[in-house]
């Protein structure tokens, strides 16, 4: 048993119910890999120790859902940004609010602590980046340049530069000393979700929704590598601590990349879904993901992952493995020079003048300011005093915990209830019912991420110490419950499709009767899908002639929103296809999509409206405010009429957007961003 468990490369570590409402953000402590912070739509920030079932501390004070969280490098502080644009910084050792910072006009999308100084950088949907001095409780500088939401911020290891990634498909590098942009990288073709500096060399990695990871030389300011193997948008990347390779948290897998030349060393199946954050400790990679109110953590044993040598996917044998990055770095590009002391680091950061800080764009620091009142309303509620004292108030150690020499997480035993990768699932065939064998490789990982109705989360590996509040009897009943759900799709129950039983003594339906009940709506669905395909063929025939406007008009006349959604999804992938005359036809349809009961329709409508506002709203405003031309200009008059029609339709749409801006979650954020873009319609 023990020998078998050591062969596993990845496994599910834990699943917890993190909040009373949906989880909106989560982050791992990168220094220890043992701390987890979660933010929810319940406006709370909860602090957890990885692989422990109970919340250590619950932080309150935000009045809107928490959109972004980040630990400081020492893990003594945590900062959280909300949908309202405010930031709150808590001191975890003192268990109290440290600062409340306001100034952004929209959602906080990204945060990062300076590695040495007492600074926090924040990026927002309002396109601005602000640098905050925590000690002085104010914004010391604002960086402008992005045209869309700033999705990721990252300080360089020496603390001199700040990298920012945005939905506008660009990466900008800022010099903190000079307070200006150094360079801009524009090779990505879609939103850039994440950036990370190499731990030693002058290298920057970026991951994008265009499904590529690119590496940038920060001496020559040029791209040196690009991976094309991702199957989904890249949202989490992390360099190995020694810099030998780059890890990418892909959809249900971990990919290991090298560069110069570009290569993929390994792909490890991990059933974490859309992984939100990665951390590395004790040669183990920890990944976390969320689903509704639940947060799951996973472990990948990096000792069993290829980081150099021969590569997969048909690449040639590499005779120069990247196993000694310091030597390689000294021969290719220079390394970061970290300061020997953190004293007076604030003097190296460019700051606004005192008059700028007192302007409307600046932030107040009066002792009677609104931020001070917010501080008094914020609390840090200690939920687990034992873990709190052990982690944040060690009695006999100078270096703070979580301890740097923590033990690696042991692999689960062979008969554990959390199979993760196919090889692990095959090892578990014996204790499972035989009916699971055909679907075992696919269904077992799905069940491992399915929320289970229980009070206490299931922890891997199990310990001899009983969990607080857990009873021995329910724990014995957990394996049968989870095994029974292995053969059911997530969110679906076969009983929902069958007629209700009149009494408990009624015999169960046989397979033929059950299938006949399920097939009742099959013919109707086939008719609907056939009709939809026919309509799409009609639109496609017109589209192939090159007349997009006519094909869009034909789709509108069909009066089927599903056809409109299919076409808009194509246009949204290639914004260059949008023309002003398309807007007059599609805006009334977008109004229907925004009020649809289908989530995918609403999302498509929001994306299309956002593209229209960004591309054509300035043109519409300029045309409507321009002075009348002298003489007859038919083209200009036609354009003026189109702009006038679009303006009228956008005014109608503004009421719909305003009514839905109060929603929580992803759609609420999208509608608030649209409301911000439509503010100029006044």
XYZ file of C-alpha atoms in Angstrom:
682
model
C 0.000 0.000 0.000
C 2.656 2.462 0.983
C 4.782 1.612 -2.007
C 1.836 2.063 -4.334
C 0.953 5.461 -2.928
C 4.443 6.820 -3.662
C 3.956 6.201 -7.390
C 1.247 8.852 -7.687
C 2.283 12.065 -9.376
C -0.805 14.155 -8.520
C -3.747 13.876 -6.160
C -6.574 15.825 -4.630
C -5.590 17.074 -1.198
C -8.706 18.674 0.221
C -12.127 20.158 -0.465
C -13.679 22.726 1.862
C -16.831 24.806 1.968
C -15.087 28.181 2.072
C -17.971 30.679 2.150
C -21.710 30.917 2.613
C -21.993 32.262 -0.949
C -19.981 31.776 -4.135
C -16.197 32.066 -3.962
C -15.049 34.998 -6.103
C -11.265 34.931 -5.540
C -8.536 32.840 -3.928
C -4.759 32.992 -3.558
C -1.965 30.912 -2.029
C 0.918 32.231 0.068
C 3.894 31.859 -2.263
C 6.583 31.859 0.447
C 5.310 28.889 2.435
C 2.758 27.285 0.131
C 0.780 26.534 3.285
C -1.547 29.544 3.590
C -4.726 30.078 1.567
C -6.938 33.166 1.412
C -10.416 33.058 -0.117
C -12.752 35.926 -0.960
C -16.476 35.512 -1.482
C -19.620 37.231 -2.595
C -20.466 37.337 1.123
C -17.903 40.210 1.302
C -15.583 38.238 3.614
C -11.943 37.202 3.366
C -11.240 33.844 5.028
C -7.737 32.632 5.923
C -6.982 28.889 5.891
C -4.048 26.577 6.499
C -3.742 24.263 3.507
C -4.898 20.719 4.355
C -6.679 21.827 7.544
C -10.478 21.804 7.644
C -11.263 24.879 9.736
C -10.995 28.557 8.906
C -8.259 30.258 10.943
C -9.511 33.816 10.598
C -12.429 35.616 8.926
C -11.847 39.241 7.879
C -14.777 41.620 7.429
C -15.170 45.237 6.383
C -15.871 45.114 2.653
C -19.426 45.961 1.647
C -19.117 44.430 -1.839
C -17.941 41.038 -3.114
C -14.187 40.505 -2.823
C -12.689 40.349 -6.327
C -8.959 40.002 -5.662
C -6.624 38.978 -2.790
C -2.849 38.887 -2.274
C -0.463 37.949 0.548
C 2.657 39.958 1.326
C 5.999 38.224 0.770
C 6.326 37.624 4.534
C 2.701 36.411 4.717
C 2.161 38.729 7.666
C -0.295 40.911 5.744
C -3.087 40.339 3.258
C -4.769 42.857 0.955
C -8.193 42.430 -0.632
C -9.924 44.503 -3.312
C -13.672 44.649 -3.841
C -16.112 45.389 -6.633
C -16.539 48.930 -5.328
C -12.854 49.729 -5.984
C -11.748 49.880 -2.325
C -8.788 48.031 -0.803
C -8.332 46.783 2.733
C -5.046 45.637 4.257
C -5.063 43.416 7.354
C -2.221 42.587 9.734
C -2.576 38.844 10.279
C -0.239 38.647 13.266
C -2.074 41.422 15.122
C -5.448 40.187 13.787
C -6.643 43.693 12.909
C -7.334 45.994 9.969
C -4.223 47.954 8.965
C -5.397 50.272 6.191
C -8.440 51.114 4.079
C -7.529 52.591 0.683
C -9.978 54.159 -1.761
C -9.501 55.823 -5.116
C -10.355 53.362 -7.895
C -13.642 53.927 -9.709
C -14.399 50.297 -10.604
C -13.647 46.676 -9.675
C -10.203 45.759 -8.375
C -8.838 43.140 -10.785
C -5.221 42.686 -9.639
C -2.985 43.232 -6.603
C 0.643 42.702 -5.631
C 2.840 43.543 -2.644
C 6.265 45.097 -3.181
C 8.890 42.455 -2.240
C 10.733 44.820 0.146
C 9.032 48.168 0.668
C 5.689 48.861 2.311
C 3.879 49.272 -0.989
C 0.884 47.679 -2.674
C 0.055 47.970 -6.379
C -3.552 47.676 -7.558
C -5.043 47.365 -11.018
C -8.672 48.049 -11.791
C -11.360 47.799 -14.402
C -11.055 51.600 -14.634
C -7.754 50.884 -16.531
C -5.590 52.636 -13.900
C -2.730 51.226 -11.834
C -2.152 52.773 -8.415
C 0.835 52.429 -6.107
C -0.086 52.751 -2.437
C 2.158 53.534 0.535
C 0.672 51.451 3.359
C 2.436 53.407 6.085
C 1.301 56.811 4.820
C -2.141 55.496 3.897
C -2.329 56.966 0.433
C -1.730 56.639 -3.283
C 1.794 57.805 -4.130
C 1.644 57.283 -7.905
C -0.752 56.401 -10.677
C 0.284 54.687 -13.916
C -1.850 55.310 -17.018
C -1.626 53.628 -20.388
C -3.858 50.568 -20.524
C -7.189 50.927 -22.320
C -8.994 48.018 -20.636
C -9.071 46.225 -17.287
C -5.674 45.452 -15.676
C -5.810 41.716 -14.948
C -2.417 41.043 -13.349
C 0.367 42.963 -11.597
C 3.780 41.623 -10.628
C 6.821 43.319 -9.068
C 10.257 42.236 -10.251
C 12.376 40.260 -7.738
C 14.601 43.311 -7.116
C 11.558 45.556 -6.583
C 12.566 48.083 -9.276
C 10.013 47.233 -11.981
C 6.307 46.522 -12.160
C 4.764 44.413 -14.941
C 1.079 44.830 -15.800
C -1.152 42.650 -17.996
C -4.455 43.821 -19.408
C -7.534 42.833 -21.363
C -6.220 45.143 -24.118
C -3.794 42.299 -25.062
C -0.707 44.232 -23.940
C 1.932 43.892 -21.238
C 3.527 47.061 -19.917
C 6.738 47.323 -17.907
C 6.995 50.270 -15.500
C 10.081 51.755 -13.846
C 9.163 52.568 -10.247
C 12.108 54.921 -9.742
C 11.362 57.052 -12.814
C 7.600 56.597 -12.602
C 7.183 55.880 -16.315
C 6.715 53.031 -18.760
C 9.885 51.288 -19.941
C 8.423 49.209 -22.754
C 5.265 47.544 -24.035
C 4.838 44.009 -25.388
C 2.018 43.558 -27.926
C 2.468 40.073 -29.422
C -0.568 38.542 -27.696
C -3.828 38.560 -29.666
C -6.250 38.340 -26.732
C -6.497 39.400 -23.097
C -3.327 38.782 -21.054
C -4.333 37.130 -17.775
C -1.081 36.557 -15.902
C 2.585 37.608 -15.849
C 5.510 36.263 -13.788
C 9.175 37.263 -13.470
C 11.935 34.678 -13.604
C 13.341 34.271 -10.055
C 16.908 35.031 -11.178
C 17.278 36.124 -14.795
C 15.903 39.123 -16.673
C 12.996 37.139 -18.114
C 9.248 37.684 -18.011
C 6.567 35.074 -18.797
C 2.984 35.896 -19.782
C -0.153 33.801 -20.245
C -3.093 34.868 -22.374
C -6.597 33.983 -23.465
C -5.111 33.426 -26.936
C -3.914 30.079 -25.452
C -0.225 30.909 -25.620
C 2.559 31.486 -23.128
C 5.247 33.920 -24.226
C 8.660 34.697 -22.743
C 10.299 38.103 -22.985
C 13.951 39.090 -22.673
C 14.058 42.125 -20.358
C 17.496 43.263 -21.554
C 16.707 43.355 -25.262
C 12.941 43.817 -24.702
C 12.005 41.211 -27.273
C 10.126 37.909 -27.330
C 12.352 34.843 -27.071
C 9.739 32.095 -26.954
C 6.100 31.222 -27.450
C 4.247 28.009 -26.602
C 1.331 26.874 -28.742
C 0.257 23.731 -26.872
C -2.370 25.163 -24.516
C -5.962 24.024 -25.057
C -7.629 26.743 -22.974
C -6.934 30.314 -21.804
C -3.811 30.509 -19.626
C -4.616 31.880 -16.152
C -1.898 30.485 -13.840
C 1.851 30.197 -14.377
C 4.815 29.790 -12.019
C 8.562 29.427 -12.495
C 10.357 26.628 -10.695
C 12.222 28.175 -7.712
C 15.598 27.509 -9.366
C 14.326 28.902 -12.681
C 14.897 25.727 -14.681
C 11.373 25.559 -16.158
C 7.937 27.171 -16.230
C 4.727 25.530 -14.994
C 1.345 26.316 -16.508
C -1.909 25.396 -14.798
C -4.056 24.366 -17.752
C -7.572 22.961 -17.825
C -7.269 19.660 -15.918
C -3.515 19.408 -16.472
C -0.123 20.822 -15.525
C 2.284 21.628 -18.362
C 6.031 22.033 -17.963
C 7.818 24.299 -20.459
C 11.390 25.112 -21.365
C 12.704 27.860 -23.637
C 15.593 28.566 -25.982
C 14.464 26.469 -27.766
C 10.728 26.279 -27.004
C 9.684 22.866 -25.734
C 7.160 21.113 -23.504
C 8.872 18.716 -21.123
C 5.819 17.116 -19.544
C 2.026 17.167 -19.249
C 0.599 15.892 -15.948
C -3.165 15.187 -15.737
C -4.711 16.920 -12.696
C -8.474 17.198 -12.240
C -8.442 20.716 -10.813
C -10.601 22.219 -13.578
C -9.799 25.924 -13.938
C -6.939 26.282 -11.490
C -6.838 29.735 -9.892
C -3.371 29.857 -8.301
C -0.151 27.870 -7.954
C 2.534 27.703 -5.267
C 5.663 25.567 -4.879
C 7.015 24.188 -1.604
C 9.111 21.123 -0.697
C 9.355 20.233 -4.386
C 5.581 19.934 -4.515
C 3.296 22.159 -6.550
C 0.047 23.173 -4.836
C -2.892 24.246 -6.995
C -6.269 25.583 -5.886
C -9.571 25.970 -7.713
C -13.127 26.859 -6.761
C -16.635 25.797 -7.686
C -19.564 27.743 -6.223
C -18.946 27.823 -2.440
C -16.290 25.087 -2.452
C -12.507 25.352 -2.757
C -10.358 22.352 -3.694
C -6.592 21.971 -3.388
C -4.355 19.608 -5.338
C -0.746 18.448 -5.103
C 1.703 17.550 -7.879
C 4.939 15.786 -6.892
C 7.582 17.672 -8.865
C 10.119 14.901 -8.208
C 8.153 12.831 -10.698
C 7.761 15.597 -13.297
C 10.140 16.051 -16.233
C 11.896 19.405 -16.100
C 14.668 18.852 -18.642
C 16.177 16.351 -21.065
C 14.000 14.617 -23.653
C 10.737 16.317 -24.409
C 7.268 15.141 -25.402
C 4.933 15.785 -28.312
C 7.427 14.876 -31.008
C 10.196 17.317 -30.050
C 13.759 16.263 -30.683
C 16.112 15.078 -27.954
C 17.646 17.975 -26.044
C 21.301 17.536 -25.174
C 21.387 20.678 -23.029
C 18.891 20.266 -20.205
C 18.070 23.325 -18.133
C 19.239 21.881 -14.824
C 21.687 24.586 -13.784
C 19.981 27.930 -14.299
C 22.549 30.037 -12.394
C 25.327 28.920 -14.774
C 23.095 29.311 -17.790
C 21.897 32.697 -16.615
C 25.399 34.106 -16.197
C 26.271 33.160 -19.750
C 23.126 34.476 -21.414
C 21.572 37.329 -19.463
C 22.178 39.081 -16.183
C 20.505 38.332 -12.878
C 18.562 40.552 -10.505
C 20.448 42.379 -7.785
C 18.394 42.197 -4.613
C 18.943 44.864 -1.947
C 20.803 43.778 1.187
C 18.429 45.769 3.390
C 14.876 46.999 3.177
C 15.620 50.283 4.924
C 14.537 53.427 3.090
C 13.260 51.480 0.099
C 10.375 53.930 -0.165
C 12.797 56.611 -1.341
C 13.420 54.728 -4.600
C 9.828 54.997 -5.757
C 8.634 57.915 -7.860
C 5.821 59.715 -6.032
C 3.230 62.297 -6.951
C 3.671 65.808 -5.676
C 1.826 66.868 -2.543
C -0.609 68.914 -4.627
C -1.447 65.863 -6.748
C -2.220 63.856 -3.653
C -4.642 66.489 -2.475
C -6.361 66.774 -5.844
C -9.631 64.971 -6.631
C -7.569 62.120 -8.094
C -5.552 61.822 -4.880
C -6.560 60.200 -1.625
C -7.256 61.915 1.679
C -5.218 61.165 4.772
C -7.096 63.194 7.350
C -7.466 61.401 10.715
C -11.222 61.929 10.437
C -11.472 60.629 6.889
C -13.978 58.070 5.700
C -11.224 55.467 5.527
C -10.655 55.722 9.289
C -14.328 55.138 9.922
C -14.173 52.108 7.623
C -11.202 50.804 9.621
C -13.302 50.821 12.768
C -16.004 48.807 11.025
C -13.527 46.171 9.815
C -12.850 43.164 12.017
C -10.575 40.122 12.086
C -12.500 37.306 13.725
C -10.276 34.441 14.906
C -12.157 31.202 14.219
C -9.464 28.724 15.267
C -7.280 30.022 18.136
C -4.993 26.969 18.158
C -4.015 27.231 14.489
C -3.827 31.026 14.757
C -1.275 30.860 17.580
C 0.688 28.125 15.851
C 0.907 29.935 12.526
C 0.890 33.643 13.271
C 2.232 33.840 16.825
C 5.011 31.258 17.223
C 6.441 31.256 20.745
C 9.874 29.771 20.192
C 10.849 30.749 16.664
C 12.144 33.979 15.170
C 11.234 33.137 11.589
C 7.463 33.297 11.109
C 5.370 30.400 10.007
C 3.929 28.728 8.167
C 7.336 27.080 8.791
C 9.787 27.158 5.912
C 10.793 23.556 6.644
C 7.305 22.143 6.628
C 6.902 18.521 5.703
C 5.736 17.586 2.180
C 2.153 16.441 1.847
C 2.125 12.615 1.771
C 0.451 10.921 -1.170
C -2.966 9.389 -0.417
C -3.192 5.639 0.241
C -4.253 3.325 -2.546
C -7.854 2.969 -1.339
C -8.401 6.725 -0.936
C -11.607 8.293 -2.248
C -9.884 10.963 -4.350
C -8.500 9.495 -7.607
C -6.976 12.289 -9.644
C -5.159 11.105 -12.731
C -5.927 8.092 -14.963
C -3.105 5.984 -13.543
C -4.415 6.589 -10.026
C -7.920 5.664 -11.098
C -6.689 2.375 -12.525
C -5.094 1.496 -9.206
C -8.490 1.853 -7.525
C -10.485 -0.535 -9.690
C -10.590 -3.321 -7.110
C -12.640 -1.640 -4.336
C -15.149 -0.094 -6.789
C -18.252 -1.799 -8.202
C -17.663 -3.426 -11.548
C -20.240 -1.222 -13.271
C -17.807 1.716 -12.948
C -15.069 0.176 -15.051
C -16.015 1.609 -18.490
C -16.296 5.184 -17.220
C -13.674 4.995 -14.505
C -11.066 7.154 -16.165
C -13.524 9.998 -16.793
C -16.202 9.813 -14.129
C -14.024 9.308 -11.071
C -12.161 12.616 -11.450
C -15.509 14.376 -12.009
C -16.856 13.008 -8.762
C -13.776 14.141 -6.905
C -14.668 17.774 -7.646
C -18.407 17.411 -7.087
C -19.603 19.268 -3.973
C -20.685 16.775 -1.307
C -23.367 17.673 1.201
C -21.395 17.505 4.405
C -20.453 19.776 7.238
C -16.793 18.905 7.518
C -14.603 18.570 4.395
C -12.843 15.345 3.537
C -9.117 15.642 4.113
C -6.361 13.650 2.413
C -4.535 11.976 4.014
C -6.767 11.189 7.018
C -5.213 11.758 10.425
C -5.739 9.892 13.662
C -6.788 13.120 15.395
C -10.583 13.592 15.161
C -11.702 16.771 13.409
C -13.421 19.417 15.577
C -17.152 18.817 15.564
C -16.911 15.623 13.523
C -18.561 12.431 14.730
C -17.045 8.982 14.122
C -20.317 7.532 12.804
C -20.780 9.929 9.831
C -17.149 9.500 8.821
C -17.739 5.790 8.260
C -20.682 6.570 6.022
C -18.771 8.945 3.708
C -17.089 6.414 1.364
C -20.394 4.748 0.314
C -21.941 8.166 -0.424
C -19.047 9.263 -2.598
C -18.799 5.910 -4.349
C -22.500 6.048 -5.208
C -22.055 9.440 -6.892
C -19.094 8.347 -8.983
C -21.287 7.150 -11.827
C -23.442 10.288 -12.033
C -22.673 13.425 -14.066
C -22.141 16.608 -12.084
C -25.451 18.346 -11.386
C -27.579 15.624 -13.004
C -29.545 12.771 -11.477
C -31.069 9.977 -13.491
C -34.144 10.103 -11.251
C -34.928 13.603 -12.528
C -35.711 12.154 -15.963
C -37.932 9.320 -14.700
C -41.550 9.434 -13.475
C -41.847 9.720 -9.680
C -42.494 6.520 -7.812
C -45.971 6.327 -6.269
C -44.773 4.277 -3.316
C -41.558 2.808 -2.031
C -42.707 -0.741 -2.790
C -43.033 -0.100 -6.533
C -40.451 -2.167 -8.454
C -37.640 -0.281 -10.166
C -37.871 0.308 -13.919
C -35.815 -1.936 -16.124
C -33.320 -0.508 -18.609
C -35.723 -0.515 -21.569
C -38.429 1.350 -19.681
C -35.942 3.876 -18.361
C -34.527 4.521 -21.841
C -37.993 4.951 -23.325
C -38.785 7.591 -20.702
C -35.562 9.435 -21.443
C -36.168 9.291 -25.219
C -39.543 11.027 -24.984
C -38.120 14.448 -25.812
C -35.437 13.179 -28.170
C -37.422 13.639 -31.401
C -38.404 17.172 -30.452
C -34.800 18.068 -29.717
C -33.693 16.612 -33.057
C -36.244 18.782 -34.871
C -35.011 21.892 -33.047
C -31.353 21.168 -33.815
C -32.107 20.327 -37.461
C -33.960 23.614 -37.875
C -31.100 25.492 -36.288
C -28.567 23.860 -38.604
C -30.704 24.746 -41.624
C -30.902 28.386 -40.543
C -27.161 28.523 -39.958
C -26.534 27.073 -43.424
C -28.689 29.845 -44.890
C -26.736 32.534 -43.073
C -23.431 30.882 -43.944
C -24.293 30.864 -47.657
C -24.769 34.631 -47.588
C -21.675 35.099 -45.396
C -19.484 33.200 -47.871
C -20.302 35.815 -50.525
C -18.460 38.361 -48.378
C -21.492 40.428 -47.414
C -21.485 40.242 -43.614
C -24.151 42.932 -43.256
C -26.638 41.019 -45.427
C -25.904 37.741 -43.644
C -26.506 39.438 -40.298
C -29.779 40.929 -41.546
C -30.895 37.494 -42.742
C -30.122 36.094 -39.286
C -32.222 38.827 -37.689
C -35.187 38.046 -39.956
C -35.074 34.396 -38.871
C -36.069 35.636 -35.403
C -34.021 33.018 -33.528
C -31.714 34.341 -30.817
C -29.591 31.196 -30.904
C -28.568 32.060 -34.484
C -27.713 35.611 -33.416
C -25.566 34.254 -30.583
C -23.679 31.933 -32.942
C -22.870 34.805 -35.312
C -21.924 37.218 -32.550
C -19.546 34.670 -31.062
C -17.709 34.650 -34.397
C -17.650 38.447 -34.625
C -16.415 38.725 -31.037
C -13.456 36.493 -31.823
C -12.431 38.833 -34.658
C -13.297 42.433 -33.724
C -11.911 43.738 -37.021
C -15.082 42.418 -38.712
C -17.217 44.954 -36.845
C -18.468 47.893 -38.941
C -20.714 50.792 -38.042
C -23.557 49.579 -40.258
C -23.551 46.237 -38.376
C -24.244 48.071 -35.130
C -27.573 49.481 -36.320
C -28.817 45.953 -37.043
C -27.422 44.164 -34.031
C -28.000 46.592 -31.147
C -31.749 45.771 -30.870
C -30.804 42.073 -30.752
C -28.209 42.721 -28.063
C -30.941 44.294 -25.954
C -32.862 40.997 -26.154
C -29.751 38.997 -25.269
C -29.035 41.097 -22.182
C -32.522 40.342 -20.888
C -32.384 36.640 -21.745
C -32.754 33.953 -19.104
C -29.803 32.042 -20.603
C -26.421 32.854 -19.102
C -24.503 32.237 -22.339
C -26.773 34.656 -24.213
C -26.199 37.380 -21.620
C -22.438 36.834 -21.721
C -22.341 37.046 -25.520
C -24.472 40.198 -25.460
C -22.171 41.859 -22.911
C -19.057 41.002 -24.925
C -20.551 42.358 -28.161
C -21.797 45.562 -26.533
C -18.387 46.117 -24.948
C -16.672 45.819 -28.351
C -19.160 48.227 -29.941
C -18.661 50.803 -27.195
C -14.891 50.582 -27.358
C -14.680 50.772 -31.153
C -17.520 53.070 -32.153
C -18.638 55.230 -29.225
C -15.903 57.864 -29.819
C -16.785 57.891 -33.545
C -20.493 58.283 -32.755
C -19.818 61.124 -30.332
C -17.550 62.956 -32.783
C -20.075 62.701 -35.619
C -23.003 63.927 -33.539
C -21.095 66.897 -32.127
C -19.384 67.905 -35.395
C -20.426 71.115 -37.126
C -22.542 70.791 -40.295
C -20.515 70.465 -43.469
C -20.650 72.922 -46.334
C -22.232 71.574 -49.484
C -23.587 68.091 -50.114
C -21.714 65.115 -48.679
C -23.881 62.018 -49.080
C -21.375 59.668 -47.429
C -21.036 61.923 -44.420
C -24.802 62.282 -44.146
C -25.284 58.505 -44.230
C -22.658 58.062 -41.552
C -24.348 60.753 -39.472
C -27.693 58.962 -39.724
C -26.114 55.647 -38.676
C -24.431 57.310 -35.695
C -27.714 58.928 -34.731
C -29.539 55.582 -34.863
C -26.796 53.859 -32.848
C -26.838 56.626 -30.251
C -30.587 56.252 -29.780
C -30.276 52.467 -29.405
C -27.386 52.791 -26.955
C -29.451 55.174 -24.836
C -32.155 52.511 -24.632
C -29.583 49.861 -23.757
C -28.175 52.035 -20.998
C -31.360 51.576 -18.960
C -31.056 47.792 -19.245
C -27.394 47.881 -18.225
C -28.144 50.180 -15.296
C -30.890 47.886 -14.008
C -28.541 44.879 -13.976
C -25.414 46.601 -12.659
C -26.414 45.693 -9.121
C -26.093 41.962 -9.746
C -23.342 40.044 -7.964
C -20.860 37.722 -9.590
C -19.429 37.683 -13.086
C -22.423 39.215 -14.839
C -22.666 42.003 -12.308
C -19.032 42.872 -13.009
C -19.668 42.860 -16.775
C -22.688 45.141 -16.471
C -20.812 47.550 -14.205
C -17.991 47.732 -16.737
C -20.536 48.476 -19.476
C -22.117 51.140 -17.287
C -18.705 52.766 -16.921
C -18.143 52.723 -20.686
C -21.608 54.188 -21.327
C -21.120 57.083 -18.910
C -20.127 59.352 -21.819
C -23.592 58.985 -23.365
C -24.740 61.751 -21.027
